[in-house]
Short mmCIF file of C-alpha atoms and ligand atoms in Angstrom, two decimals:
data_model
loop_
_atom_site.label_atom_id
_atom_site.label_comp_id
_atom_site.label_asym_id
_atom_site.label_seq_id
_atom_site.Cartn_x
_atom_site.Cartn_y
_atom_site.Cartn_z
CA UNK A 1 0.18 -9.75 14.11
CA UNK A 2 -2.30 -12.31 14.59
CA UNK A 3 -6.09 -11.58 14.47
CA UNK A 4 -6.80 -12.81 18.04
CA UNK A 5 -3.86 -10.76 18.92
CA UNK A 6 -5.95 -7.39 17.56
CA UNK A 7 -9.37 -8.99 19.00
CA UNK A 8 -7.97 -8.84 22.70
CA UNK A 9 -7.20 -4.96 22.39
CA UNK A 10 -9.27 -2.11 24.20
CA UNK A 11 -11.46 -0.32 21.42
CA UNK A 12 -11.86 3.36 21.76
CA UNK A 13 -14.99 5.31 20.62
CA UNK A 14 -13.44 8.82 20.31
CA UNK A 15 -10.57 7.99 18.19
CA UNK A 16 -12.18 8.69 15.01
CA UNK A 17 -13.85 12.83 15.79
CA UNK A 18 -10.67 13.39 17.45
CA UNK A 19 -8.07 12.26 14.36
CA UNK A 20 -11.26 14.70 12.28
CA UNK A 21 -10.65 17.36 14.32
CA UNK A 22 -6.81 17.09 14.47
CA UNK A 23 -6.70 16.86 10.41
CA UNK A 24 -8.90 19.41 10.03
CA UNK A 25 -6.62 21.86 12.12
CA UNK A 26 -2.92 20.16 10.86
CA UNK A 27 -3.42 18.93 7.18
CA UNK A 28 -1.40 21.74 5.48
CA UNK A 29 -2.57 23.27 2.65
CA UNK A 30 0.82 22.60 0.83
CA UNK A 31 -0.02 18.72 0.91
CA UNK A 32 -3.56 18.73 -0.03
CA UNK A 33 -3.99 16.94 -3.87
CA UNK A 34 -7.07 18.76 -4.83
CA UNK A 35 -5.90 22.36 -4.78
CA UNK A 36 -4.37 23.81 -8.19
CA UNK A 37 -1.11 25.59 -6.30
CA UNK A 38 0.62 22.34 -5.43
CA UNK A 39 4.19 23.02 -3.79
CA UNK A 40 6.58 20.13 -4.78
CA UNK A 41 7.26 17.50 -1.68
CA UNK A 42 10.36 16.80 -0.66
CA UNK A 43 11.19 13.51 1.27
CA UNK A 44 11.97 15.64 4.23
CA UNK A 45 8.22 17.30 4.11
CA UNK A 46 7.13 13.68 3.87
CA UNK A 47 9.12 12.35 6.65
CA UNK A 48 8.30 15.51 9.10
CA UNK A 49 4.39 15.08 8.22
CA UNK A 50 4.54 11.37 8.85
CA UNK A 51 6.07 11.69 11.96
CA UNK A 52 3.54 14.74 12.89
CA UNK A 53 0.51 12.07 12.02
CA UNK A 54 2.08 9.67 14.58
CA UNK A 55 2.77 11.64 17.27
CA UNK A 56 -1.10 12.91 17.16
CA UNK A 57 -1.44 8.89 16.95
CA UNK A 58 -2.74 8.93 13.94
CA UNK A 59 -0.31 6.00 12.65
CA UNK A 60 0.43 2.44 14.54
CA UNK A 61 -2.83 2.98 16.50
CA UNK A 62 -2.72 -0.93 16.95
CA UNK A 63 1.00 -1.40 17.29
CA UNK A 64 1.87 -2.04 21.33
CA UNK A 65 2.69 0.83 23.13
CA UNK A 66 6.11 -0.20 23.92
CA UNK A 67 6.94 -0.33 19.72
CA UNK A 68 5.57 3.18 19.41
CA UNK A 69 1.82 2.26 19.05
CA UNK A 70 -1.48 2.82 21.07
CA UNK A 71 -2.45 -0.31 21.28
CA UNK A 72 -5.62 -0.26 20.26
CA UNK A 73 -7.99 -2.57 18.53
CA UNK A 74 -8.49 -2.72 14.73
CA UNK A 75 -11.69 -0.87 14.97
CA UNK A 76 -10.21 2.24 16.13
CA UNK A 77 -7.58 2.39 13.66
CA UNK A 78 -10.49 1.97 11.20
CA UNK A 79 -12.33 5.11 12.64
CA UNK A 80 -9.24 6.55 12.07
CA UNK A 81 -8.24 5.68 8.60
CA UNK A 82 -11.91 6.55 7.78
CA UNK A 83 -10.59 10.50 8.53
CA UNK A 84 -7.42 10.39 6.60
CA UNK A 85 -9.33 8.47 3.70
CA UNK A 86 -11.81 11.65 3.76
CA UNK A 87 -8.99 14.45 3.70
CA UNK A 88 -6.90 14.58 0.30
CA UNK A 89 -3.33 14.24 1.75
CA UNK A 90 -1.06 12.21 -0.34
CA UNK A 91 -0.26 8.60 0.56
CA UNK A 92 2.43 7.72 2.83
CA UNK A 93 5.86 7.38 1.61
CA UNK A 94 6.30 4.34 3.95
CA UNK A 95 3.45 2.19 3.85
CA UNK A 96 5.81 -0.69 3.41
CA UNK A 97 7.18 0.13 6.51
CA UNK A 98 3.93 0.34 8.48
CA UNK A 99 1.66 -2.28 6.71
CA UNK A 100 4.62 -5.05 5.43
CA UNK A 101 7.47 -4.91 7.56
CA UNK A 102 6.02 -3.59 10.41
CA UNK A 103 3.49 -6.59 10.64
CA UNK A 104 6.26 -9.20 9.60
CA UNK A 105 8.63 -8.07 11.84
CA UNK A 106 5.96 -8.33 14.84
CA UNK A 107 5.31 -12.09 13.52
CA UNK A 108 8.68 -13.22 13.19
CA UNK A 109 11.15 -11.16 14.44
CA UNK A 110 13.19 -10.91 17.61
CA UNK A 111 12.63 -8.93 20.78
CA UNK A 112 15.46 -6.58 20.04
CA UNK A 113 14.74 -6.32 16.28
CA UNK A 114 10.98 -4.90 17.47
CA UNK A 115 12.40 -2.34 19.77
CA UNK A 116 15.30 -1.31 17.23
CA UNK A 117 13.24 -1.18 14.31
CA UNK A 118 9.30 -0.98 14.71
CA UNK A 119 9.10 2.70 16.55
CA UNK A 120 11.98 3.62 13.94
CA UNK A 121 8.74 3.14 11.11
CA UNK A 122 6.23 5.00 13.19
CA UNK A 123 9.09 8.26 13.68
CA UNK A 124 9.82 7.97 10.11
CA UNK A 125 13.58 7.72 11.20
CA UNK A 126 13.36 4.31 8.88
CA UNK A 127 11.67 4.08 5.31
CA UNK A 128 11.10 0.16 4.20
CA UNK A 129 10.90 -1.10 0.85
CA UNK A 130 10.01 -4.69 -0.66
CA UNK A 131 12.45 -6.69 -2.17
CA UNK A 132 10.15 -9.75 -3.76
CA UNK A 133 9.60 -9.40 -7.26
CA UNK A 134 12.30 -10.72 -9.40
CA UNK A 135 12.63 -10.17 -13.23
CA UNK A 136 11.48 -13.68 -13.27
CA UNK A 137 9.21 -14.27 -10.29
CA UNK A 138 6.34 -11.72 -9.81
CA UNK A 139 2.76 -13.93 -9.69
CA UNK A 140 4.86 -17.10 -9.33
CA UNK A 141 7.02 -15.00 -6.14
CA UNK A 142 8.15 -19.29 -5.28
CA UNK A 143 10.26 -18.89 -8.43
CA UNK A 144 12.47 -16.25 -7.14
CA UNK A 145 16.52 -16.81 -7.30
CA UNK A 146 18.31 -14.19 -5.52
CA UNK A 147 20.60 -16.19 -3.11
CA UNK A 148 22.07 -16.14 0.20
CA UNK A 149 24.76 -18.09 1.54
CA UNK A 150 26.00 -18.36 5.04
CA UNK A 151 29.58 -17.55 5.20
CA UNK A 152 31.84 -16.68 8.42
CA UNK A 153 30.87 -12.49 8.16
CA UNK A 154 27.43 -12.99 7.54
CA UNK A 155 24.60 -13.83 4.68
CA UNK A 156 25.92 -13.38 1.16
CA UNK A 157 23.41 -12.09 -1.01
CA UNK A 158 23.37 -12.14 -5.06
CA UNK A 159 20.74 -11.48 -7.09
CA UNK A 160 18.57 -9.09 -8.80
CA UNK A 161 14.91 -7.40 -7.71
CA UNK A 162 12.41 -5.30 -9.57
CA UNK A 163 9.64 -2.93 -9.42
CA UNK A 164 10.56 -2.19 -5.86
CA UNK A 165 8.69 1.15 -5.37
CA UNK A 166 10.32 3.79 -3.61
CA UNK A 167 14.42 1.77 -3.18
CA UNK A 168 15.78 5.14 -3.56
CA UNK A 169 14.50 6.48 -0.92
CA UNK A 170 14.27 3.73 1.47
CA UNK A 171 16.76 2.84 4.10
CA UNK A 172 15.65 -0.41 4.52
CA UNK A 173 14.96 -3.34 1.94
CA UNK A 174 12.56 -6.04 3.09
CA UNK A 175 14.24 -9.05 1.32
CA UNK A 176 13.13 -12.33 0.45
CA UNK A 177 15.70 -14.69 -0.72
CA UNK A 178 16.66 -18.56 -0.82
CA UNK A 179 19.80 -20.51 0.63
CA UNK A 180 18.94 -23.24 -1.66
CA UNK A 181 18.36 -23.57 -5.68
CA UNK A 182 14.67 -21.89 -7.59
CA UNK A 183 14.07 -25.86 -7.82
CA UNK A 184 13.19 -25.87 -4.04
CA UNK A 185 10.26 -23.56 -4.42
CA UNK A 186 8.65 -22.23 -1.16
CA UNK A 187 11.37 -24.07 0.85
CA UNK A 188 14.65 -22.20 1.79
CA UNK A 189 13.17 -18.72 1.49
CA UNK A 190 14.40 -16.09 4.32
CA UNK A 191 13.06 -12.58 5.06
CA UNK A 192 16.14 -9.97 5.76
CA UNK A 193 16.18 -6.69 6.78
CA UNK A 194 18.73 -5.42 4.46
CA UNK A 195 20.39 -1.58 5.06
CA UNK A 196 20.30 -0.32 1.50
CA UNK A 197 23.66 1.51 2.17
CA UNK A 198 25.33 -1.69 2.36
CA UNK A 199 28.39 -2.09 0.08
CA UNK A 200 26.72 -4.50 -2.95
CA UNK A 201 23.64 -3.41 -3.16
CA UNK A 202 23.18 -1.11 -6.22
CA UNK A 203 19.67 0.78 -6.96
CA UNK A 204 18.56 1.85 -10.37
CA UNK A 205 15.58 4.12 -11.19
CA UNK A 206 13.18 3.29 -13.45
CA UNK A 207 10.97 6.04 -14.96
CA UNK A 208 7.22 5.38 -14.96
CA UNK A 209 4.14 6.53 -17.32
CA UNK A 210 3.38 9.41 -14.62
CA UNK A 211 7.39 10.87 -14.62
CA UNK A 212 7.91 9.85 -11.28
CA UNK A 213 10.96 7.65 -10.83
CA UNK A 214 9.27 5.52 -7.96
CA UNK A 215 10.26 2.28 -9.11
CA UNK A 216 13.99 0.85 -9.12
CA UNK A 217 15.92 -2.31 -9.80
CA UNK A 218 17.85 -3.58 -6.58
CA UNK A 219 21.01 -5.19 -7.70
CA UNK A 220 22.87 -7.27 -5.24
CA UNK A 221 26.58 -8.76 -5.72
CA UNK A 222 28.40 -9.95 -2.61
CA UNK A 223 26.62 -7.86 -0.42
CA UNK A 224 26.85 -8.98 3.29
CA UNK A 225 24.25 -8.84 5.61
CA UNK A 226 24.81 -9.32 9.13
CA UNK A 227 23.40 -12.44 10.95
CA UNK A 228 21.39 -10.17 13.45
CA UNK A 229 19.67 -8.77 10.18
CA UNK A 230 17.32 -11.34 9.15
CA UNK A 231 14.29 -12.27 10.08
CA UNK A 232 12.90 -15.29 11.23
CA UNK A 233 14.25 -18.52 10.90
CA UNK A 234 15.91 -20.12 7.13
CA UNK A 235 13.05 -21.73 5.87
CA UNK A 236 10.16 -19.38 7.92
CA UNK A 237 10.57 -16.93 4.88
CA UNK A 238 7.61 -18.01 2.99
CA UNK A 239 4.83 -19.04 5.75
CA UNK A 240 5.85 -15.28 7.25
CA UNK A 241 5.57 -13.47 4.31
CA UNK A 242 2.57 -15.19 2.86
CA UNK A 243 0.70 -15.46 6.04
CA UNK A 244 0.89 -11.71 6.71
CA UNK A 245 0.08 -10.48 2.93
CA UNK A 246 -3.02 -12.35 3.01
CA UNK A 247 -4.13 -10.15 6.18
CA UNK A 248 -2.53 -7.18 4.64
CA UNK A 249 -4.54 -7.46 1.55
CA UNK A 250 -7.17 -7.46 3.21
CA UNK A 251 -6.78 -4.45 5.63
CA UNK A 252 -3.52 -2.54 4.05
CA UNK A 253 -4.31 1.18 3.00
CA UNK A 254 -8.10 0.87 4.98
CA UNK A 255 -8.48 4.50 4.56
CA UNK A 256 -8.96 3.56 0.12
CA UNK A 257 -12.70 3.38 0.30
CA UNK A 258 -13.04 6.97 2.13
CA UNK A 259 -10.50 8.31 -0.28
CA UNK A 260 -12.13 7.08 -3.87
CA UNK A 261 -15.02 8.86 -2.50
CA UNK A 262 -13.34 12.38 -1.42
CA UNK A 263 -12.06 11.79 -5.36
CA UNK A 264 -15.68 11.24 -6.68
CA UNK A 265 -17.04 14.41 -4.30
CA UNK A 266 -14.36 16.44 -5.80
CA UNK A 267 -14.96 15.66 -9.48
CA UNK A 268 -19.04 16.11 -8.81
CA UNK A 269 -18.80 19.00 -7.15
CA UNK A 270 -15.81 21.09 -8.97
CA UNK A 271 -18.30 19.64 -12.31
CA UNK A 272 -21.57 20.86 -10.38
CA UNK A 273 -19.99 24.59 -9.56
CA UNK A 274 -19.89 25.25 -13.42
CA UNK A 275 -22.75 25.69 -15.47
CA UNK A 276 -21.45 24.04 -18.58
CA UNK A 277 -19.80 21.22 -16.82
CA UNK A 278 -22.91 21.35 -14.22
CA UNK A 279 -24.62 20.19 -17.65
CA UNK A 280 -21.90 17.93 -19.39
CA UNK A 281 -22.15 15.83 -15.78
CA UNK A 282 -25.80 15.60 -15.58
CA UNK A 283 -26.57 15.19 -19.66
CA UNK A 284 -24.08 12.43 -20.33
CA UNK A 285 -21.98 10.81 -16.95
CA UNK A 286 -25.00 11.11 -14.24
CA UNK A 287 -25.76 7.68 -14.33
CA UNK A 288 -22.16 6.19 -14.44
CA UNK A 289 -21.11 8.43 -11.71
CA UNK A 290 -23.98 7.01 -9.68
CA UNK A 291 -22.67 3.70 -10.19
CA UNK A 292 -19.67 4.87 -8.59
CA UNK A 293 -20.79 5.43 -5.80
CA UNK A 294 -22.90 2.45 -5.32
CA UNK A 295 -19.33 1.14 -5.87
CA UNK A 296 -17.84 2.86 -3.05
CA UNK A 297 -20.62 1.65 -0.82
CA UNK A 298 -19.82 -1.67 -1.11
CA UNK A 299 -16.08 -1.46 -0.84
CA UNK A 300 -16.84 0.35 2.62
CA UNK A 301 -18.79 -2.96 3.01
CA UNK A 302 -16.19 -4.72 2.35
CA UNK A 303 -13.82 -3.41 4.67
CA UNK A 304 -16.15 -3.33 7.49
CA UNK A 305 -17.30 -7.20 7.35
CA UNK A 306 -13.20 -7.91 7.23
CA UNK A 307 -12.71 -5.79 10.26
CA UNK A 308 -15.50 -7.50 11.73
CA UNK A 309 -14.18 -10.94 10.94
CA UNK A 310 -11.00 -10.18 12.27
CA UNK A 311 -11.81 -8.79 15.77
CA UNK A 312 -14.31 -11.57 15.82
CA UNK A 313 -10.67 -13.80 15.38
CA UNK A 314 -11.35 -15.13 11.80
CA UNK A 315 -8.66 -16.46 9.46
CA UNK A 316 -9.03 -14.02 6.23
CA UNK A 317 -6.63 -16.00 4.17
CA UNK A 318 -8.55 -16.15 0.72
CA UNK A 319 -10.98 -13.94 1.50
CA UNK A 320 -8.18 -11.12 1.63
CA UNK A 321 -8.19 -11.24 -2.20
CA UNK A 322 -12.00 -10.26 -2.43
CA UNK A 323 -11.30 -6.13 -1.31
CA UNK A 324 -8.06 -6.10 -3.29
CA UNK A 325 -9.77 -7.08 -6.58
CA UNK A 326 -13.17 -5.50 -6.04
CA UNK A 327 -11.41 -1.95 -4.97
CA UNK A 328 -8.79 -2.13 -7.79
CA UNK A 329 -11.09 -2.84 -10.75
CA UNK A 330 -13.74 -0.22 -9.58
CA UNK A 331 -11.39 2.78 -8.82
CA UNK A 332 -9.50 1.87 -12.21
CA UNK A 333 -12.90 2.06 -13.91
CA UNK A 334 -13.56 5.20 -12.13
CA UNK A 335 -10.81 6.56 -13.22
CA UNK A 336 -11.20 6.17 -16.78
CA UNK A 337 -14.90 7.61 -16.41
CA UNK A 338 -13.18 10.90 -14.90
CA UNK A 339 -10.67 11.23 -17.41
CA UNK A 340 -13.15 11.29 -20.24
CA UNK A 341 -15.31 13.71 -18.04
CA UNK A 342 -12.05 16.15 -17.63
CA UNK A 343 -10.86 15.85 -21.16
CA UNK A 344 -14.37 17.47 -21.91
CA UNK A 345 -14.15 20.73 -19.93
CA UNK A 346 -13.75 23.59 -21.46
CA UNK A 347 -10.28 24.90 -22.59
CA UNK A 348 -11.06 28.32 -20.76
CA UNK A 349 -11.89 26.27 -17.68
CA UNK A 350 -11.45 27.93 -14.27
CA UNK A 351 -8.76 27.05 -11.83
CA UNK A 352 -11.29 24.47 -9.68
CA UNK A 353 -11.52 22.77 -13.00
CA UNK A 354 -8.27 23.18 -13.83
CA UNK A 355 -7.32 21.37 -9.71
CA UNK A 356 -9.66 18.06 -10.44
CA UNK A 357 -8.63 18.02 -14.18
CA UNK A 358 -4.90 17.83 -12.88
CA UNK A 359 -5.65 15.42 -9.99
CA UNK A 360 -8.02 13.06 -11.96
CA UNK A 361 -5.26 12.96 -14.88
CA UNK A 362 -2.66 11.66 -12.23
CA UNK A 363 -5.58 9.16 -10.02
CA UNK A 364 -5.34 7.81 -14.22
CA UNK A 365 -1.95 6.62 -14.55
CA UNK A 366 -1.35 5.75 -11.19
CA UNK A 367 -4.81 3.57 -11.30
CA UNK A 368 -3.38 1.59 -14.52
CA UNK A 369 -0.96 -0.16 -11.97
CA UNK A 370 -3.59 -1.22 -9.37
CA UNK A 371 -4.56 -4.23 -10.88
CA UNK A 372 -1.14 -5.70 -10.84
CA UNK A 373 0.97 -4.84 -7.77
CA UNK A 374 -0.20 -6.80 -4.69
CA UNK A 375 -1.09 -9.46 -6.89
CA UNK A 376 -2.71 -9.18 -9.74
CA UNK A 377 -7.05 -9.26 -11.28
CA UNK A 378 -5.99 -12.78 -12.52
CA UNK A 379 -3.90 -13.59 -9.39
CA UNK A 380 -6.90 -12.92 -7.76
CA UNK A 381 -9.59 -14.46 -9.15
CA UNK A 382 -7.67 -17.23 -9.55
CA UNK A 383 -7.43 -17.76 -5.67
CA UNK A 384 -11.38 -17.05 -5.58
CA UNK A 385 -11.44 -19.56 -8.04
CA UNK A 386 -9.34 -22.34 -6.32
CA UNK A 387 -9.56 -21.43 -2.53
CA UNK A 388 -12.96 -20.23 -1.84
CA UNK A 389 -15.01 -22.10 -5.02
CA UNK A 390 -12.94 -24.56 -4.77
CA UNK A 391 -12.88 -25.30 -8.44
CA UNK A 392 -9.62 -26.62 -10.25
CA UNK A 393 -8.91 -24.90 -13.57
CA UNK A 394 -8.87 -27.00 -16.31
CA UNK A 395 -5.94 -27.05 -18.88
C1 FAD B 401 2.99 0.01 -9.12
C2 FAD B 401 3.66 -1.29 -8.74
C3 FAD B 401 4.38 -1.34 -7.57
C4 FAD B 401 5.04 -2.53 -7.21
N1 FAD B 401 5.80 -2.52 -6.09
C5 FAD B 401 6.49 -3.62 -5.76
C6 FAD B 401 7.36 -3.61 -4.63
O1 FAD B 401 7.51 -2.60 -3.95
N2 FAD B 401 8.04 -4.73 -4.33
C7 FAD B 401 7.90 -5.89 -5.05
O2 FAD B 401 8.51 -6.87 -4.69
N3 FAD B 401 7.11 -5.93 -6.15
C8 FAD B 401 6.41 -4.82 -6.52
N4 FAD B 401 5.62 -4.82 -7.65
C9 FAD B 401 5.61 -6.01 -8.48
C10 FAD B 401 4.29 -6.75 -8.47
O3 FAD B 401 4.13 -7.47 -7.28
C11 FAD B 401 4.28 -7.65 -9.71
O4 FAD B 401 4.27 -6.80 -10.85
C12 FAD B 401 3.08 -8.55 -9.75
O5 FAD B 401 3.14 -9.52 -8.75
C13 FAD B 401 2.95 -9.25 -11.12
O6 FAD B 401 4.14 -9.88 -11.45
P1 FAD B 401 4.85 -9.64 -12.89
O7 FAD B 401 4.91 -8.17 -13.14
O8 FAD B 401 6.11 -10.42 -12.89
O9 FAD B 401 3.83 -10.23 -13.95
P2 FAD B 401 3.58 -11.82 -14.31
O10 FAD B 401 3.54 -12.56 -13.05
O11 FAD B 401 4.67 -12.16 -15.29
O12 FAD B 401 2.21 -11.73 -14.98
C14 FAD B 401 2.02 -11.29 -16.35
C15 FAD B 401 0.54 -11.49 -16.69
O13 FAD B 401 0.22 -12.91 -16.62
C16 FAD B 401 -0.86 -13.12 -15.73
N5 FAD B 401 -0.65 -14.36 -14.96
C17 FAD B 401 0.48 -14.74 -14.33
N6 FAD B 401 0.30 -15.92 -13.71
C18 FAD B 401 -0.99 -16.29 -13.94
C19 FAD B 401 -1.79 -17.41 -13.54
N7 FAD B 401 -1.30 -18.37 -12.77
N8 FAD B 401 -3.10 -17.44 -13.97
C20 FAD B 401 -3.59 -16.45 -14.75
N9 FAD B 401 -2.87 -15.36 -15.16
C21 FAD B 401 -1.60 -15.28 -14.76
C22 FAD B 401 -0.85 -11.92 -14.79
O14 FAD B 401 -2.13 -11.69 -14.23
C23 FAD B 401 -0.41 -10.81 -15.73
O15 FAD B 401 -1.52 -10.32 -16.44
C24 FAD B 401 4.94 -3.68 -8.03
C25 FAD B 401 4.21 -3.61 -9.21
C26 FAD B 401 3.59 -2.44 -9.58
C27 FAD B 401 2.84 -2.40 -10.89
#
């Protein structure tokens, strides 16, 4: 989706107290993070409360209506992911769907493709992963070598991807792969839309520091994908996919700022409810928590001049990277800070403590992975670096 595309759309001023007052009377208690009696989710809750948040419109709001969107501008779906960001309901298990393919597959794909599978993501009929990173090619994503060859029944793929969160679940793999040889670099690379039930493509499980088994390998050998499954042109691969991560770093997960700061209200108030912790908070973390949330001021900042640029029909190429490194190295910080402040409550603590001890011990492993995945700190600066400072590193 191009930035002009999202300037010409119809804003809408009550979006945002109306997706408040829907959450307030829908989120149910069995998905909220900060309450001690959590029920486990199944994929099926997942699916039927994703597809609850888009039929209140909560989701796609600036999709076209005839892929399952409202087709509104980007400000309203900022008033709205303002709302979600405030509530704590646990993140989507298809926000590759929504934020990667979804966008790619408006760029590049075909008219049929968008009606088959963009209101499939919305209904939650269709979970996407990301097949990019390769054992070999994560920063340097140009040196990937899973190959696909054009043969009489299709695209032949072999290869091998990793750290693609949530394969196991997903019926879809966005793939990026190369007709030619890794010596060709950007050239040759095309963007499928793989069915991960296809014969040939195996999924592993990998087990991560917080139990969950989120991650997987993707293993293809032989697998055939059908013509009418890819993407794009051969050779549109890399422009597509590069093109739209640079927006989607920029704008992906909007609602981040609003959440760090339902996390910070939780830990100060559970903390301020309790006279010992009342005093633990206020004798030795008052200051550092207040440079939290100068913090999350200036992420909202952030996201606000991007939205800004973009309806005004700005490229956000570089400047994409400035959100993505300033939110991941504050909320990692922050989460350290509230693990120290937890790991000092008392071992008779009651069950509020006990609900943000729990939830700030998770935000803590999941946060050690946010400066890597989407590209990583020194990705990142890097690009600041090169593209915006233009200054050449030298050797
Ligand atoms: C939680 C999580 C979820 C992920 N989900 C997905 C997914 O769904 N799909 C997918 O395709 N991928 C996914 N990834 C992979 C992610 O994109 C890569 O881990 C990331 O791009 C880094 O690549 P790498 O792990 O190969 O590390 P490398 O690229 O090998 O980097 C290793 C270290 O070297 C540094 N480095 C590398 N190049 C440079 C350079 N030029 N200048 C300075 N320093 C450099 C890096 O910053 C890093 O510290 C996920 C990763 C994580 C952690």
């Amino acid at each position: 989706m191009t930035p002009t595309a999202l300037a010409d759309r119809p804003q809408s001023s009550n979006v945002g107290p109306d997706a408040r007052k829907w959450l307030d009377a829908n989120l149910p208690d069995a998905l909220r993070e900060d309450v001690l009696q959590q029920t486990p989710r199944t994929l099926a809750d997942m699916r039927a409360w994703e597809a609850q948040l888009h039929k209140a419109g909560l989701v796609g709001s600036t999709w076209p209506e005839a892929y399952g969107g409202r087709g509104l501008g980007l400000r309203a779906h900022l008033d709205i992911s303002r709302e979600i960001g405030r509530t704590p309901m646990p993140e989507s298990v298809n926000s590759i769907g929504k934020e990667l393919a979804g966008p790619i597959i408006m760029a590049v794909g075909r008219e049929e493709q968008k009606l088959e599978y963009l209101p499939a993501i919305l209904e939650m009929r269709n979970i996407w992963c990301q097949g990019f990173s390769e054992p070999g090619a994560g920063s340097d994503l140009a040196g990937l070598r899973t190959r696909v060859e054009k043969t009489a029944d299709g695209w032949v793929v072999n290869g091998q991807k990793i750290w693609t969160s949530g394969a196991s679940k997903a019926d879809r793999i966005l793939l990026l792969a190369r007709t030619g040889t890794v010596e060709d670099r950007h050239k040759g690379l095309v963007l499928f839309a793989v069915r991960t039930d296809t014969p040939g493509v195996d999924i592993r499980e990998i087990r991560s520091i917080d139990g969950e088994r989120h991650f997987c390998e993707v293993f293809f050998n032989n697998a055939v994908v059908p013509e009418e499954d890819m993407l794009g042109s051969p050779d549109e691969g890399w422009a597509a996919a590069t093109r739209v991560l640079s927006i989607e770093r920029a704008t992906n997960r909007m609602h981040r700022a609003w959440r760090f700061e339902n996390q910070l209200q939780h830990l100060v108030s559970a903390c301020a409810a309790n006279p010992a912790t009342r005093e633990l908070v206020e004798r030795d973390y008052a200051a550092q928590l207040a440079d939290v949330s100068v913090n999350i001021d200036l992420l909202k900042g952030h996201v606000e001049t991007l939205v800004g640029s973009l309806i005004e029909g700005e490229e956000i190429g570089p400047r994409g990277s400035l959100p993505k490194l300033f939110w991941s190295e504050a909320h990692q910080s922050f989460a350290a800070l509230a693990l120290e402040i937890v790991s000092r409550f008392p071992p008779d603590m009651s069950d509020p403590l006990r609900a943000v001890k729990l939830r700030m011990e998770e935000i803590y492993l999941k946060a050690r992975a946010e400066t890597i995945y989407a590209g990583t700190t020194e990705i990142q600066l890097g690009i600041i670096a090169k593209r915006i400072l233009k200054l050449n590193r030298k050797a």
